[in-house]
mmCIF file with all atom_site columns, C-alpha atoms in Angstrom:
data_model
loop_
_atom_site.group_PDB
_atom_site.id
_atom_site.type_symbol
_atom_site.label_atom_id
_atom_site.label_alt_id
_atom_site.label_comp_id
_atom_site.label_asym_id
_atom_site.label_entity_id
_atom_site.label_seq_id
_atom_site.pdbx_PDB_ins_code
_atom_site.Cartn_x
_atom_site.Cartn_y
_atom_site.Cartn_z
_atom_site.occupancy
_atom_site.B_iso_or_equiv
_atom_site.pdbx_formal_charge
_atom_site.auth_seq_id
_atom_site.auth_comp_id
_atom_site.auth_asym_id
_atom_site.auth_atom_id
_atom_site.pdbx_PDB_model_num
ATOM 1   C CA . MET A 1 1   ? 67.936 86.830  23.242 1.00 0.00 ? 1   MET A CA 1
ATOM 2   C CA . THR A 1 2   ? 64.367 87.750  22.164 1.00 0.00 ? 2   THR A CA 1
ATOM 3   C CA . ALA A 1 3   ? 62.922 84.621  23.539 1.00 0.00 ? 3   ALA A CA 1
ATOM 4   C CA . ASN A 1 4   ? 64.442 85.305  26.941 1.00 0.00 ? 4   ASN A CA 1
ATOM 5   C CA . VAL A 1 5   ? 63.138 88.690  27.111 1.00 0.00 ? 5   VAL A CA 1
ATOM 6   C CA . SER A 1 6   ? 59.613 87.475  26.146 1.00 0.00 ? 6   SER A CA 1
ATOM 7   C CA . ALA A 1 7   ? 59.828 84.723  28.652 1.00 0.00 ? 7   ALA A CA 1
ATOM 8   C CA . ASN A 1 8   ? 60.885 87.123  31.361 1.00 0.00 ? 8   ASN A CA 1
ATOM 9   C CA . ALA A 1 9   ? 58.201 89.670  30.405 1.00 0.00 ? 9   ALA A CA 1
ATOM 10  C CA . ALA A 1 10  ? 55.519 86.916  30.719 1.00 0.00 ? 10  ALA A CA 1
ATOM 11  C CA . GLY A 1 11  ? 56.966 85.400  33.991 1.00 0.00 ? 11  GLY A CA 1
ATOM 12  C CA . PRO A 1 12  ? 54.990 85.276  37.208 1.00 0.00 ? 12  PRO A CA 1
ATOM 13  C CA . ASP A 1 13  ? 57.093 87.981  38.762 1.00 0.00 ? 13  ASP A CA 1
ATOM 14  C CA . SER A 1 14  ? 56.827 90.378  35.816 1.00 0.00 ? 14  SER A CA 1
ATOM 15  C CA . TYR A 1 15  ? 55.038 93.772  36.090 1.00 0.00 ? 15  TYR A CA 1
ATOM 16  C CA . GLU A 1 16  ? 52.871 92.703  33.191 1.00 0.00 ? 16  GLU A CA 1
ATOM 17  C CA . LYS A 1 17  ? 51.491 89.701  35.101 1.00 0.00 ? 17  LYS A CA 1
ATOM 18  C CA . TRP A 1 18  ? 51.092 91.869  38.286 1.00 0.00 ? 18  TRP A CA 1
ATOM 19  C CA . TYR A 1 19  ? 49.197 94.517  36.236 1.00 0.00 ? 19  TYR A CA 1
ATOM 20  C CA . GLU A 1 20  ? 47.026 91.880  34.696 1.00 0.00 ? 20  GLU A CA 1
ATOM 21  C CA . ARG A 1 21  ? 46.149 90.334  38.179 1.00 0.00 ? 21  ARG A CA 1
ATOM 22  C CA . ARG A 1 22  ? 45.242 93.827  39.537 1.00 0.00 ? 22  ARG A CA 1
ATOM 23  C CA . VAL A 1 23  ? 42.972 94.614  36.622 1.00 0.00 ? 23  VAL A CA 1
ATOM 24  C CA . ALA A 1 24  ? 41.314 91.178  36.734 1.00 0.00 ? 24  ALA A CA 1
ATOM 25  C CA . ALA A 1 25  ? 40.617 91.662  40.507 1.00 0.00 ? 25  ALA A CA 1
ATOM 26  C CA . PHE A 1 26  ? 38.910 94.983  39.806 1.00 0.00 ? 26  PHE A CA 1
ATOM 27  C CA . HIS A 1 27  ? 36.819 93.484  36.839 1.00 0.00 ? 27  HIS A CA 1
ATOM 28  C CA . TYR A 1 28  ? 35.786 90.570  39.262 1.00 0.00 ? 28  TYR A CA 1
ATOM 29  C CA . LEU A 1 29  ? 34.721 93.073  41.986 1.00 0.00 ? 29  LEU A CA 1
ATOM 30  C CA . PHE A 1 30  ? 32.978 95.288  39.392 1.00 0.00 ? 30  PHE A CA 1
ATOM 31  C CA . GLY A 1 31  ? 31.041 92.307  37.997 1.00 0.00 ? 31  GLY A CA 1
ATOM 32  C CA . THR A 1 32  ? 30.093 90.868  41.373 1.00 0.00 ? 32  THR A CA 1
ATOM 33  C CA . SER A 1 33  ? 29.015 94.348  42.658 1.00 0.00 ? 33  SER A CA 1
ATOM 34  C CA . VAL A 1 34  ? 26.814 94.900  39.647 1.00 0.00 ? 34  VAL A CA 1
ATOM 35  C CA . THR A 1 35  ? 25.222 91.456  40.087 1.00 0.00 ? 35  THR A CA 1
ATOM 36  C CA . VAL A 1 36  ? 24.626 92.037  43.798 1.00 0.00 ? 36  VAL A CA 1
ATOM 37  C CA . GLY A 1 37  ? 23.230 95.475  43.053 1.00 0.00 ? 37  GLY A CA 1
ATOM 38  C CA . GLY A 1 38  ? 20.858 94.124  40.457 1.00 0.00 ? 38  GLY A CA 1
ATOM 39  C CA . LEU A 1 39  ? 19.584 91.345  42.788 1.00 0.00 ? 39  LEU A CA 1
ATOM 40  C CA . HIS A 1 40  ? 19.182 93.912  45.574 1.00 0.00 ? 40  HIS A CA 1
ATOM 41  C CA . PHE A 1 41  ? 17.041 96.329  43.577 1.00 0.00 ? 41  PHE A CA 1
ATOM 42  C CA . ALA A 1 42  ? 15.077 93.495  41.981 1.00 0.00 ? 42  ALA A CA 1
ATOM 43  C CA . ALA A 1 43  ? 14.245 91.958  45.381 1.00 0.00 ? 43  ALA A CA 1
ATOM 44  C CA . GLY A 1 44  ? 13.466 95.415  46.777 1.00 0.00 ? 44  GLY A CA 1
ATOM 45  C CA . PHE A 1 45  ? 11.055 96.102  43.724 1.00 0.00 ? 45  PHE A CA 1
ATOM 46  C CA . HIS A 1 46  ? 9.300  92.799  44.370 1.00 0.00 ? 46  HIS A CA 1
ATOM 47  C CA . ASP A 1 47  ? 9.133  93.543  48.055 1.00 0.00 ? 47  ASP A CA 1
ATOM 48  C CA . ASP A 1 48  ? 7.527  96.967  47.403 1.00 0.00 ? 48  ASP A CA 1
ATOM 49  C CA . ASN A 1 49  ? 4.954  95.514  45.099 1.00 0.00 ? 49  ASN A CA 1
ATOM 50  C CA . VAL A 1 50  ? 4.039  92.910  47.703 1.00 0.00 ? 50  VAL A CA 1
ATOM 51  C CA . GLU A 1 51  ? 3.332  95.737  50.169 1.00 0.00 ? 51  GLU A CA 1
ATOM 52  C CA . VAL A 1 52  ? 1.212  97.619  47.656 1.00 0.00 ? 52  VAL A CA 1
ATOM 53  C CA . LEU A 1 53  ? -0.796 94.545  46.726 1.00 0.00 ? 53  LEU A CA 1
ATOM 54  C CA . ASP A 1 54  ? -1.337 93.806  50.391 1.00 0.00 ? 54  ASP A CA 1
ATOM 55  C CA . LEU A 1 55  ? -3.001 97.259  50.833 1.00 0.00 ? 55  LEU A CA 1
ATOM 56  C CA . VAL A 1 56  ? -5.642 96.311  48.230 1.00 0.00 ? 56  VAL A CA 1
ATOM 57  C CA . GLY A 1 57  ? -6.216 92.894  49.523 1.00 0.00 ? 57  GLY A CA 1
ATOM 58  C CA . ARG A 1 58  ? -4.138 90.974  46.930 1.00 0.00 ? 58  ARG A CA 1
ATOM 59  C CA . SER A 1 59  ? -1.222 88.711  47.507 1.00 0.00 ? 59  SER A CA 1
ATOM 60  C CA . MET A 1 60  ? 2.032  87.784  45.629 1.00 0.00 ? 60  MET A CA 1
ATOM 61  C CA . PRO A 1 61  ? 4.091  84.669  46.230 1.00 0.00 ? 61  PRO A CA 1
ATOM 62  C CA . GLY A 1 62  ? 7.750  85.117  47.156 1.00 0.00 ? 62  GLY A CA 1
ATOM 63  C CA . TRP A 1 63  ? 7.603  87.842  49.731 1.00 0.00 ? 63  TRP A CA 1
ATOM 64  C CA . GLU A 1 64  ? 9.700  86.105  52.385 1.00 0.00 ? 64  GLU A CA 1
ATOM 65  C CA . ALA A 1 65  ? 12.307 85.117  49.779 1.00 0.00 ? 65  ALA A CA 1
ATOM 66  C CA . ALA A 1 66  ? 12.411 88.603  48.458 1.00 0.00 ? 66  ALA A CA 1
ATOM 67  C CA . GLY A 1 67  ? 12.970 90.066  51.843 1.00 0.00 ? 67  GLY A CA 1
ATOM 68  C CA . THR A 1 68  ? 15.767 87.700  52.561 1.00 0.00 ? 68  THR A CA 1
ATOM 69  C CA . VAL A 1 69  ? 17.547 88.388  49.281 1.00 0.00 ? 69  VAL A CA 1
ATOM 70  C CA . GLU A 1 70  ? 17.080 92.138  49.770 1.00 0.00 ? 70  GLU A CA 1
ATOM 71  C CA . SER A 1 71  ? 18.628 91.978  53.212 1.00 0.00 ? 71  SER A CA 1
ATOM 72  C CA . ALA A 1 72  ? 21.516 89.503  52.279 1.00 0.00 ? 72  ALA A CA 1
ATOM 73  C CA . THR A 1 73  ? 22.548 91.531  49.076 1.00 0.00 ? 73  THR A CA 1
ATOM 74  C CA . ALA A 1 74  ? 22.460 94.836  51.192 1.00 0.00 ? 74  ALA A CA 1
ATOM 75  C CA . HIS A 1 75  ? 25.097 93.339  53.551 1.00 0.00 ? 75  HIS A CA 1
ATOM 76  C CA . LEU A 1 76  ? 27.202 92.135  50.695 1.00 0.00 ? 76  LEU A CA 1
ATOM 77  C CA . ALA A 1 77  ? 26.841 95.542  48.898 1.00 0.00 ? 77  ALA A CA 1
ATOM 78  C CA . PHE A 1 78  ? 28.021 97.249  52.121 1.00 0.00 ? 78  PHE A CA 1
ATOM 79  C CA . LEU A 1 79  ? 31.270 95.217  51.616 1.00 0.00 ? 79  LEU A CA 1
ATOM 80  C CA . LEU A 1 80  ? 31.550 95.074  47.813 1.00 0.00 ? 80  LEU A CA 1
ATOM 81  C CA . PHE A 1 81  ? 30.914 98.677  46.886 1.00 0.00 ? 81  PHE A CA 1
ATOM 82  C CA . PRO A 1 82  ? 33.759 100.137 49.036 1.00 0.00 ? 82  PRO A CA 1
ATOM 83  C CA . ALA A 1 83  ? 36.055 97.213  47.990 1.00 0.00 ? 83  ALA A CA 1
ATOM 84  C CA . MET A 1 84  ? 35.472 98.024  44.353 1.00 0.00 ? 84  MET A CA 1
ATOM 85  C CA . GLY A 1 85  ? 36.007 101.632 44.907 1.00 0.00 ? 85  GLY A CA 1
ATOM 86  C CA . ALA A 1 86  ? 39.231 101.061 46.722 1.00 0.00 ? 86  ALA A CA 1
ATOM 87  C CA . ALA A 1 87  ? 40.361 98.610  43.967 1.00 0.00 ? 87  ALA A CA 1
ATOM 88  C CA . PHE A 1 88  ? 39.688 101.249 41.318 1.00 0.00 ? 88  PHE A CA 1
ATOM 89  C CA . PHE A 1 89  ? 41.502 103.813 43.363 1.00 0.00 ? 89  PHE A CA 1
ATOM 90  C CA . GLY A 1 90  ? 44.559 101.613 43.564 1.00 0.00 ? 90  GLY A CA 1
ATOM 91  C CA . MET A 1 91  ? 44.679 100.563 39.936 1.00 0.00 ? 91  MET A CA 1
ATOM 92  C CA . PRO A 1 92  ? 48.021 100.717 38.310 1.00 0.00 ? 92  PRO A CA 1
ATOM 93  C CA . TRP A 1 93  ? 48.678 103.856 36.445 1.00 0.00 ? 93  TRP A CA 1
ATOM 94  C CA . THR A 1 94  ? 51.189 102.618 34.018 1.00 0.00 ? 94  THR A CA 1
ATOM 95  C CA . SER A 1 95  ? 50.403 100.073 31.221 1.00 0.00 ? 95  SER A CA 1
ATOM 96  C CA . PRO A 1 96  ? 53.009 97.438  30.612 1.00 0.00 ? 96  PRO A CA 1
ATOM 97  C CA . LYS A 1 97  ? 53.063 98.454  27.018 1.00 0.00 ? 97  LYS A CA 1
ATOM 98  C CA . ASP A 1 98  ? 54.646 101.857 28.167 1.00 0.00 ? 98  ASP A CA 1
ATOM 99  C CA . LEU A 1 99  ? 57.577 100.131 29.989 1.00 0.00 ? 99  LEU A CA 1
ATOM 100 C CA . PRO A 1 100 ? 60.657 98.218  28.626 1.00 0.00 ? 100 PRO A CA 1
ATOM 101 C CA . ALA A 1 101 ? 60.008 94.500  28.192 1.00 0.00 ? 101 ALA A CA 1
ATOM 102 C CA . GLY A 1 102 ? 61.027 92.291  31.147 1.00 0.00 ? 102 GLY A CA 1
ATOM 103 C CA . VAL A 1 103 ? 60.375 94.818  33.996 1.00 0.00 ? 103 VAL A CA 1
ATOM 104 C CA . SER A 1 104 ? 59.728 93.007  37.093 1.00 0.00 ? 104 SER A CA 1
ATOM 105 C CA . ALA A 1 105 ? 56.757 94.061  39.401 1.00 0.00 ? 105 ALA A CA 1
ATOM 106 C CA . LYS A 1 106 ? 59.448 94.655  42.246 1.00 0.00 ? 106 LYS A CA 1
ATOM 107 C CA . ARG A 1 107 ? 61.487 96.958  40.017 1.00 0.00 ? 107 ARG A CA 1
ATOM 108 C CA . PHE A 1 108 ? 58.328 98.922  39.033 1.00 0.00 ? 108 PHE A CA 1
ATOM 109 C CA . ARG A 1 109 ? 57.237 99.377  42.662 1.00 0.00 ? 109 ARG A CA 1
ATOM 110 C CA . THR A 1 110 ? 60.857 100.507 43.498 1.00 0.00 ? 110 THR A CA 1
ATOM 111 C CA . ALA A 1 111 ? 60.535 103.047 40.503 1.00 0.00 ? 111 ALA A CA 1
ATOM 112 C CA . GLU A 1 112 ? 57.203 104.138 41.744 1.00 0.00 ? 112 GLU A CA 1
ATOM 113 C CA . MET A 1 113 ? 58.536 104.918 45.172 1.00 0.00 ? 113 MET A CA 1
ATOM 114 C CA . ARG A 1 114 ? 61.382 106.922 43.637 1.00 0.00 ? 114 ARG A CA 1
ATOM 115 C CA . ILE A 1 115 ? 58.834 109.024 41.748 1.00 0.00 ? 115 ILE A CA 1
ATOM 116 C CA . ARG A 1 116 ? 56.705 109.521 44.982 1.00 0.00 ? 116 ARG A CA 1
ATOM 117 C CA . TYR A 1 117 ? 59.632 110.532 47.095 1.00 0.00 ? 117 TYR A CA 1
ATOM 118 C CA . GLY A 1 118 ? 61.708 112.220 44.533 1.00 0.00 ? 118 GLY A CA 1
ATOM 119 C CA . VAL A 1 119 ? 64.830 109.794 44.797 1.00 0.00 ? 119 VAL A CA 1
ATOM 120 C CA . VAL A 1 120 ? 67.264 109.568 41.840 1.00 0.00 ? 120 VAL A CA 1
ATOM 121 C CA . GLY A 1 121 ? 70.709 107.983 41.503 1.00 0.00 ? 121 GLY A CA 1
ATOM 122 C CA . GLY A 1 122 ? 72.420 104.896 42.499 1.00 0.00 ? 122 GLY A CA 1
ATOM 123 C CA . ASP A 1 123 ? 70.476 102.606 40.315 1.00 0.00 ? 123 ASP A CA 1
ATOM 124 C CA . PRO A 1 124 ? 70.355 103.773 36.636 1.00 0.00 ? 124 PRO A CA 1
ATOM 125 C CA . GLU A 1 125 ? 68.150 101.002 35.500 1.00 0.00 ? 125 GLU A CA 1
ATOM 126 C CA . THR A 1 126 ? 65.465 101.678 38.068 1.00 0.00 ? 126 THR A CA 1
ATOM 127 C CA . ASP A 1 127 ? 65.842 105.409 37.343 1.00 0.00 ? 127 ASP A CA 1
ATOM 128 C CA . HIS A 1 128 ? 65.245 104.625 33.675 1.00 0.00 ? 128 HIS A CA 1
ATOM 129 C CA . VAL A 1 129 ? 61.983 102.715 34.430 1.00 0.00 ? 129 VAL A CA 1
ATOM 130 C CA . ALA A 1 130 ? 60.879 105.526 36.851 1.00 0.00 ? 130 ALA A CA 1
ATOM 131 C CA . ARG A 1 131 ? 61.538 108.125 34.163 1.00 0.00 ? 131 ARG A CA 1
ATOM 132 C CA . ILE A 1 132 ? 59.443 106.255 31.557 1.00 0.00 ? 132 ILE A CA 1
ATOM 133 C CA . ALA A 1 133 ? 56.674 105.772 33.962 1.00 0.00 ? 133 ALA A CA 1
ATOM 134 C CA . ALA A 1 134 ? 56.820 109.405 34.945 1.00 0.00 ? 134 ALA A CA 1
ATOM 135 C CA . GLU A 1 135 ? 56.703 110.524 31.274 1.00 0.00 ? 135 GLU A CA 1
ATOM 136 C CA . SER A 1 136 ? 53.756 108.216 30.780 1.00 0.00 ? 136 SER A CA 1
ATOM 137 C CA . LEU A 1 137 ? 51.849 109.721 33.631 1.00 0.00 ? 137 LEU A CA 1
ATOM 138 C CA . ILE A 1 138 ? 52.641 113.226 32.649 1.00 0.00 ? 138 ILE A CA 1
ATOM 139 C CA . ARG A 1 139 ? 51.425 112.532 29.112 1.00 0.00 ? 139 ARG A CA 1
ATOM 140 C CA . ARG A 1 140 ? 48.156 110.717 30.059 1.00 0.00 ? 140 ARG A CA 1
ATOM 141 C CA . VAL A 1 141 ? 46.909 112.725 33.033 1.00 0.00 ? 141 VAL A CA 1
ATOM 142 C CA . ILE A 1 142 ? 45.680 116.272 31.961 1.00 0.00 ? 142 ILE A CA 1
ATOM 143 C CA . LEU A 1 143 ? 43.423 117.108 34.693 1.00 0.00 ? 143 LEU A CA 1
ATOM 144 C CA . ASP A 1 144 ? 43.319 120.660 35.900 1.00 0.00 ? 144 ASP A CA 1
ATOM 145 C CA . PRO A 1 145 ? 42.794 120.826 39.751 1.00 0.00 ? 145 PRO A CA 1
ATOM 146 C CA . ARG A 1 146 ? 40.715 123.922 39.353 1.00 0.00 ? 146 ARG A CA 1
ATOM 147 C CA . ILE A 1 147 ? 38.327 122.555 36.912 1.00 0.00 ? 147 ILE A CA 1
ATOM 148 C CA . LEU A 1 148 ? 38.166 119.251 38.863 1.00 0.00 ? 148 LEU A CA 1
ATOM 149 C CA . LEU A 1 149 ? 37.292 121.044 42.087 1.00 0.00 ? 149 LEU A CA 1
ATOM 150 C CA . ALA A 1 150 ? 34.667 123.179 40.409 1.00 0.00 ? 150 ALA A CA 1
ATOM 151 C CA . PHE A 1 151 ? 32.950 119.968 39.171 1.00 0.00 ? 151 PHE A CA 1
ATOM 152 C CA . GLN A 1 152 ? 33.526 117.854 42.178 1.00 0.00 ? 152 GLN A CA 1
ATOM 153 C CA . VAL A 1 153 ? 32.282 120.207 44.881 1.00 0.00 ? 153 VAL A CA 1
ATOM 154 C CA . PRO A 1 154 ? 28.670 120.465 43.918 1.00 0.00 ? 154 PRO A CA 1
ATOM 155 C CA . THR A 1 155 ? 28.532 116.910 42.616 1.00 0.00 ? 155 THR A CA 1
ATOM 156 C CA . LEU A 1 156 ? 30.058 115.404 45.858 1.00 0.00 ? 156 LEU A CA 1
ATOM 157 C CA . GLY A 1 157 ? 27.744 117.822 47.861 1.00 0.00 ? 157 GLY A CA 1
ATOM 158 C CA . PHE A 1 158 ? 24.716 116.495 46.065 1.00 0.00 ? 158 PHE A CA 1
ATOM 159 C CA . MET A 1 159 ? 25.820 112.819 46.669 1.00 0.00 ? 159 MET A CA 1
ATOM 160 C CA . LEU A 1 160 ? 26.570 113.459 50.259 1.00 0.00 ? 160 LEU A CA 1
ATOM 161 C CA . PHE A 1 161 ? 23.188 114.982 50.688 1.00 0.00 ? 161 PHE A CA 1
ATOM 162 C CA . MET A 1 162 ? 21.414 112.077 48.937 1.00 0.00 ? 162 MET A CA 1
ATOM 163 C CA . THR A 1 163 ? 23.257 109.158 50.663 1.00 0.00 ? 163 THR A CA 1
ATOM 164 C CA . GLY A 1 164 ? 23.596 111.129 54.038 1.00 0.00 ? 164 GLY A CA 1
ATOM 165 C CA . SER A 1 165 ? 19.830 111.774 54.172 1.00 0.00 ? 165 SER A CA 1
ATOM 166 C CA . GLY A 1 166 ? 19.244 108.159 53.325 1.00 0.00 ? 166 GLY A CA 1
ATOM 167 C CA . LEU A 1 167 ? 21.408 107.022 56.218 1.00 0.00 ? 167 LEU A CA 1
ATOM 168 C CA . VAL A 1 168 ? 19.801 109.403 58.671 1.00 0.00 ? 168 VAL A CA 1
ATOM 169 C CA . TRP A 1 169 ? 16.309 108.181 57.481 1.00 0.00 ? 169 TRP A CA 1
ATOM 170 C CA . GLY A 1 170 ? 17.269 104.557 57.654 1.00 0.00 ? 170 GLY A CA 1
ATOM 171 C CA . TRP A 1 171 ? 18.828 104.896 61.086 1.00 0.00 ? 171 TRP A CA 1
ATOM 172 C CA . ALA A 1 172 ? 15.797 106.807 62.469 1.00 0.00 ? 172 ALA A CA 1
ATOM 173 C CA . ASP A 1 173 ? 13.456 104.074 61.148 1.00 0.00 ? 173 ASP A CA 1
ATOM 174 C CA . GLY A 1 174 ? 15.648 101.263 62.190 1.00 0.00 ? 174 GLY A CA 1
ATOM 175 C CA . ASP A 1 175 ? 15.921 100.212 58.446 1.00 0.00 ? 175 ASP A CA 1
ATOM 176 C CA . THR A 1 176 ? 19.095 98.235  58.376 1.00 0.00 ? 176 THR A CA 1
ATOM 177 C CA . VAL A 1 177 ? 18.897 97.511  54.722 1.00 0.00 ? 177 VAL A CA 1
ATOM 178 C CA . LEU A 1 178 ? 18.680 101.168 53.863 1.00 0.00 ? 178 LEU A CA 1
ATOM 179 C CA . VAL A 1 179 ? 21.549 102.075 56.156 1.00 0.00 ? 179 VAL A CA 1
ATOM 180 C CA . LEU A 1 180 ? 23.771 99.375  54.656 1.00 0.00 ? 180 LEU A CA 1
ATOM 181 C CA . ARG A 1 181 ? 22.841 100.381 51.073 1.00 0.00 ? 181 ARG A CA 1
ATOM 182 C CA . GLN A 1 182 ? 23.446 104.077 51.560 1.00 0.00 ? 182 GLN A CA 1
ATOM 183 C CA . GLY A 1 183 ? 26.637 103.458 53.554 1.00 0.00 ? 183 GLY A CA 1
ATOM 184 C CA . GLY A 1 184 ? 28.109 101.280 50.922 1.00 0.00 ? 184 GLY A CA 1
ATOM 185 C CA . ALA A 1 185 ? 27.141 103.851 48.263 1.00 0.00 ? 185 ALA A CA 1
ATOM 186 C CA . LEU A 1 186 ? 28.673 106.641 50.293 1.00 0.00 ? 186 LEU A CA 1
ATOM 187 C CA . LEU A 1 187 ? 31.991 104.846 50.697 1.00 0.00 ? 187 LEU A CA 1
ATOM 188 C CA . LEU A 1 188 ? 32.039 104.028 46.943 1.00 0.00 ? 188 LEU A CA 1
ATOM 189 C CA . PHE A 1 189 ? 31.488 107.658 45.952 1.00 0.00 ? 189 PHE A CA 1
ATOM 190 C CA . VAL A 1 190 ? 34.318 108.762 48.343 1.00 0.00 ? 190 VAL A CA 1
ATOM 191 C CA . CYS A 1 191 ? 36.709 106.397 46.734 1.00 0.00 ? 191 CYS A CA 1
ATOM 192 C CA . LEU A 1 192 ? 35.660 107.299 43.108 1.00 0.00 ? 192 LEU A CA 1
ATOM 193 C CA . PHE A 1 193 ? 35.904 111.051 43.785 1.00 0.00 ? 193 PHE A CA 1
ATOM 194 C CA . ALA A 1 194 ? 39.373 110.497 45.274 1.00 0.00 ? 194 ALA A CA 1
ATOM 195 C CA . VAL A 1 195 ? 40.752 108.877 42.289 1.00 0.00 ? 195 VAL A CA 1
ATOM 196 C CA . PRO A 1 196 ? 41.374 111.902 39.993 1.00 0.00 ? 196 PRO A CA 1
ATOM 197 C CA . TRP A 1 197 ? 43.209 113.727 42.906 1.00 0.00 ? 197 TRP A CA 1
ATOM 198 C CA . ARG A 1 198 ? 45.492 110.690 43.378 1.00 0.00 ? 198 ARG A CA 1
ATOM 199 C CA . LEU A 1 199 ? 46.388 110.946 39.642 1.00 0.00 ? 199 LEU A CA 1
ATOM 200 C CA . VAL A 1 200 ? 46.854 114.796 40.007 1.00 0.00 ? 200 VAL A CA 1
ATOM 201 C CA . LEU A 1 201 ? 49.150 114.360 42.942 1.00 0.00 ? 201 LEU A CA 1
ATOM 202 C CA . LEU A 1 202 ? 51.051 111.531 41.215 1.00 0.00 ? 202 LEU A CA 1
ATOM 203 C CA . ARG A 1 203 ? 51.490 113.794 38.029 1.00 0.00 ? 203 ARG A CA 1
ATOM 204 C CA . ARG A 1 204 ? 52.959 116.542 40.157 1.00 0.00 ? 204 ARG A CA 1
ATOM 205 C CA . ARG A 1 205 ? 55.421 114.023 41.741 1.00 0.00 ? 205 ARG A CA 1
ATOM 206 C CA . ALA A 1 206 ? 56.207 112.706 38.231 1.00 0.00 ? 206 ALA A CA 1
ATOM 207 C CA . LEU A 1 207 ? 57.142 116.370 37.012 1.00 0.00 ? 207 LEU A CA 1
ATOM 208 C CA . GLU A 1 208 ? 59.269 116.826 40.092 1.00 0.00 ? 208 GLU A CA 1
ATOM 209 C CA . PHE A 1 209 ? 61.040 113.513 39.513 1.00 0.00 ? 209 PHE A CA 1
ATOM 210 C CA . ARG A 1 210 ? 61.594 114.298 35.764 1.00 0.00 ? 210 ARG A CA 1
ATOM 211 C CA . ASN A 1 211 ? 63.260 117.497 36.718 1.00 0.00 ? 211 ASN A CA 1
ATOM 212 C CA . LEU A 1 212 ? 65.457 115.783 39.283 1.00 0.00 ? 212 LEU A CA 1
ATOM 213 C CA . HIS A 1 213 ? 66.344 113.149 36.779 1.00 0.00 ? 213 HIS A CA 1
ATOM 214 C CA . GLU A 1 214 ? 67.200 115.802 34.041 1.00 0.00 ? 214 GLU A CA 1
ATOM 215 C CA . ALA A 1 215 ? 69.429 117.482 36.639 1.00 0.00 ? 215 ALA A CA 1
ATOM 216 C CA . LEU A 1 216 ? 71.220 114.131 37.464 1.00 0.00 ? 216 LEU A CA 1
ATOM 217 C CA . LEU A 1 217 ? 71.749 113.389 33.733 1.00 0.00 ? 217 LEU A CA 1
ATOM 218 C CA . ARG A 1 218 ? 73.204 116.807 33.178 1.00 0.00 ? 218 ARG A CA 1
ATOM 219 C CA . ARG A 1 219 ? 75.533 116.493 36.088 1.00 0.00 ? 219 ARG A CA 1
ATOM 220 C CA . LEU A 1 220 ? 76.742 113.110 34.958 1.00 0.00 ? 220 LEU A CA 1
ATOM 221 C CA . HIS A 1 221 ? 76.815 113.391 31.221 1.00 0.00 ? 221 HIS A CA 1
ATOM 222 C CA . GLY A 1 222 ? 76.170 116.996 30.417 1.00 0.00 ? 222 GLY A CA 1
ATOM 223 C CA . THR A 1 223 ? 72.894 116.157 28.689 1.00 0.00 ? 223 THR A CA 1
ATOM 224 C CA . GLY A 1 224 ? 69.163 115.566 29.543 1.00 0.00 ? 224 GLY A CA 1
ATOM 225 C CA . ARG A 1 225 ? 67.267 112.433 28.556 1.00 0.00 ? 225 ARG A CA 1
#
């Protein structure tokens, strides 16, 4: 029996494997984005030094290559940064260790929908998985919306000012590299700032689901969890 459960837990359709694939995809995007960002700023630094040396009548090899790398990495960053932010926003919020062994990805997604829409009854096994996931979320997420708002409003305002002014400046100067860089950074910031609010809303849904599930158990068995 133990061998069967372990095999099921490690199967290609298990929640554990699905979770690992999602986390691996985020790590891949993160590593690629950091590499592209590093190359972009290194190329930009080289390009700026060439311009300064040009003013004093000196030269530095590699100007054309640096300009090409800076432009290419700006285009990549415009795609990669928002993709990384979206992947982080959509990261699974329940660890496989918190769930019973052998839970499939399909069953977890069904359980997640039950939490989101407040649906209980008709499938005790899925309700059980949903209840465990809800309890895990309630226990792990302790964000206070008022504190979060007080922190995010000035921070987001500053980020929007910095990236927005860069966008306007780049657009006015016809600087495509600056527009792409600032645009990608702006989209990344929006995704990152949305993550805690996603968790706050999910926690609220989890609390509502727990109350509904408690009421169902009392109605069926005269007891809670």
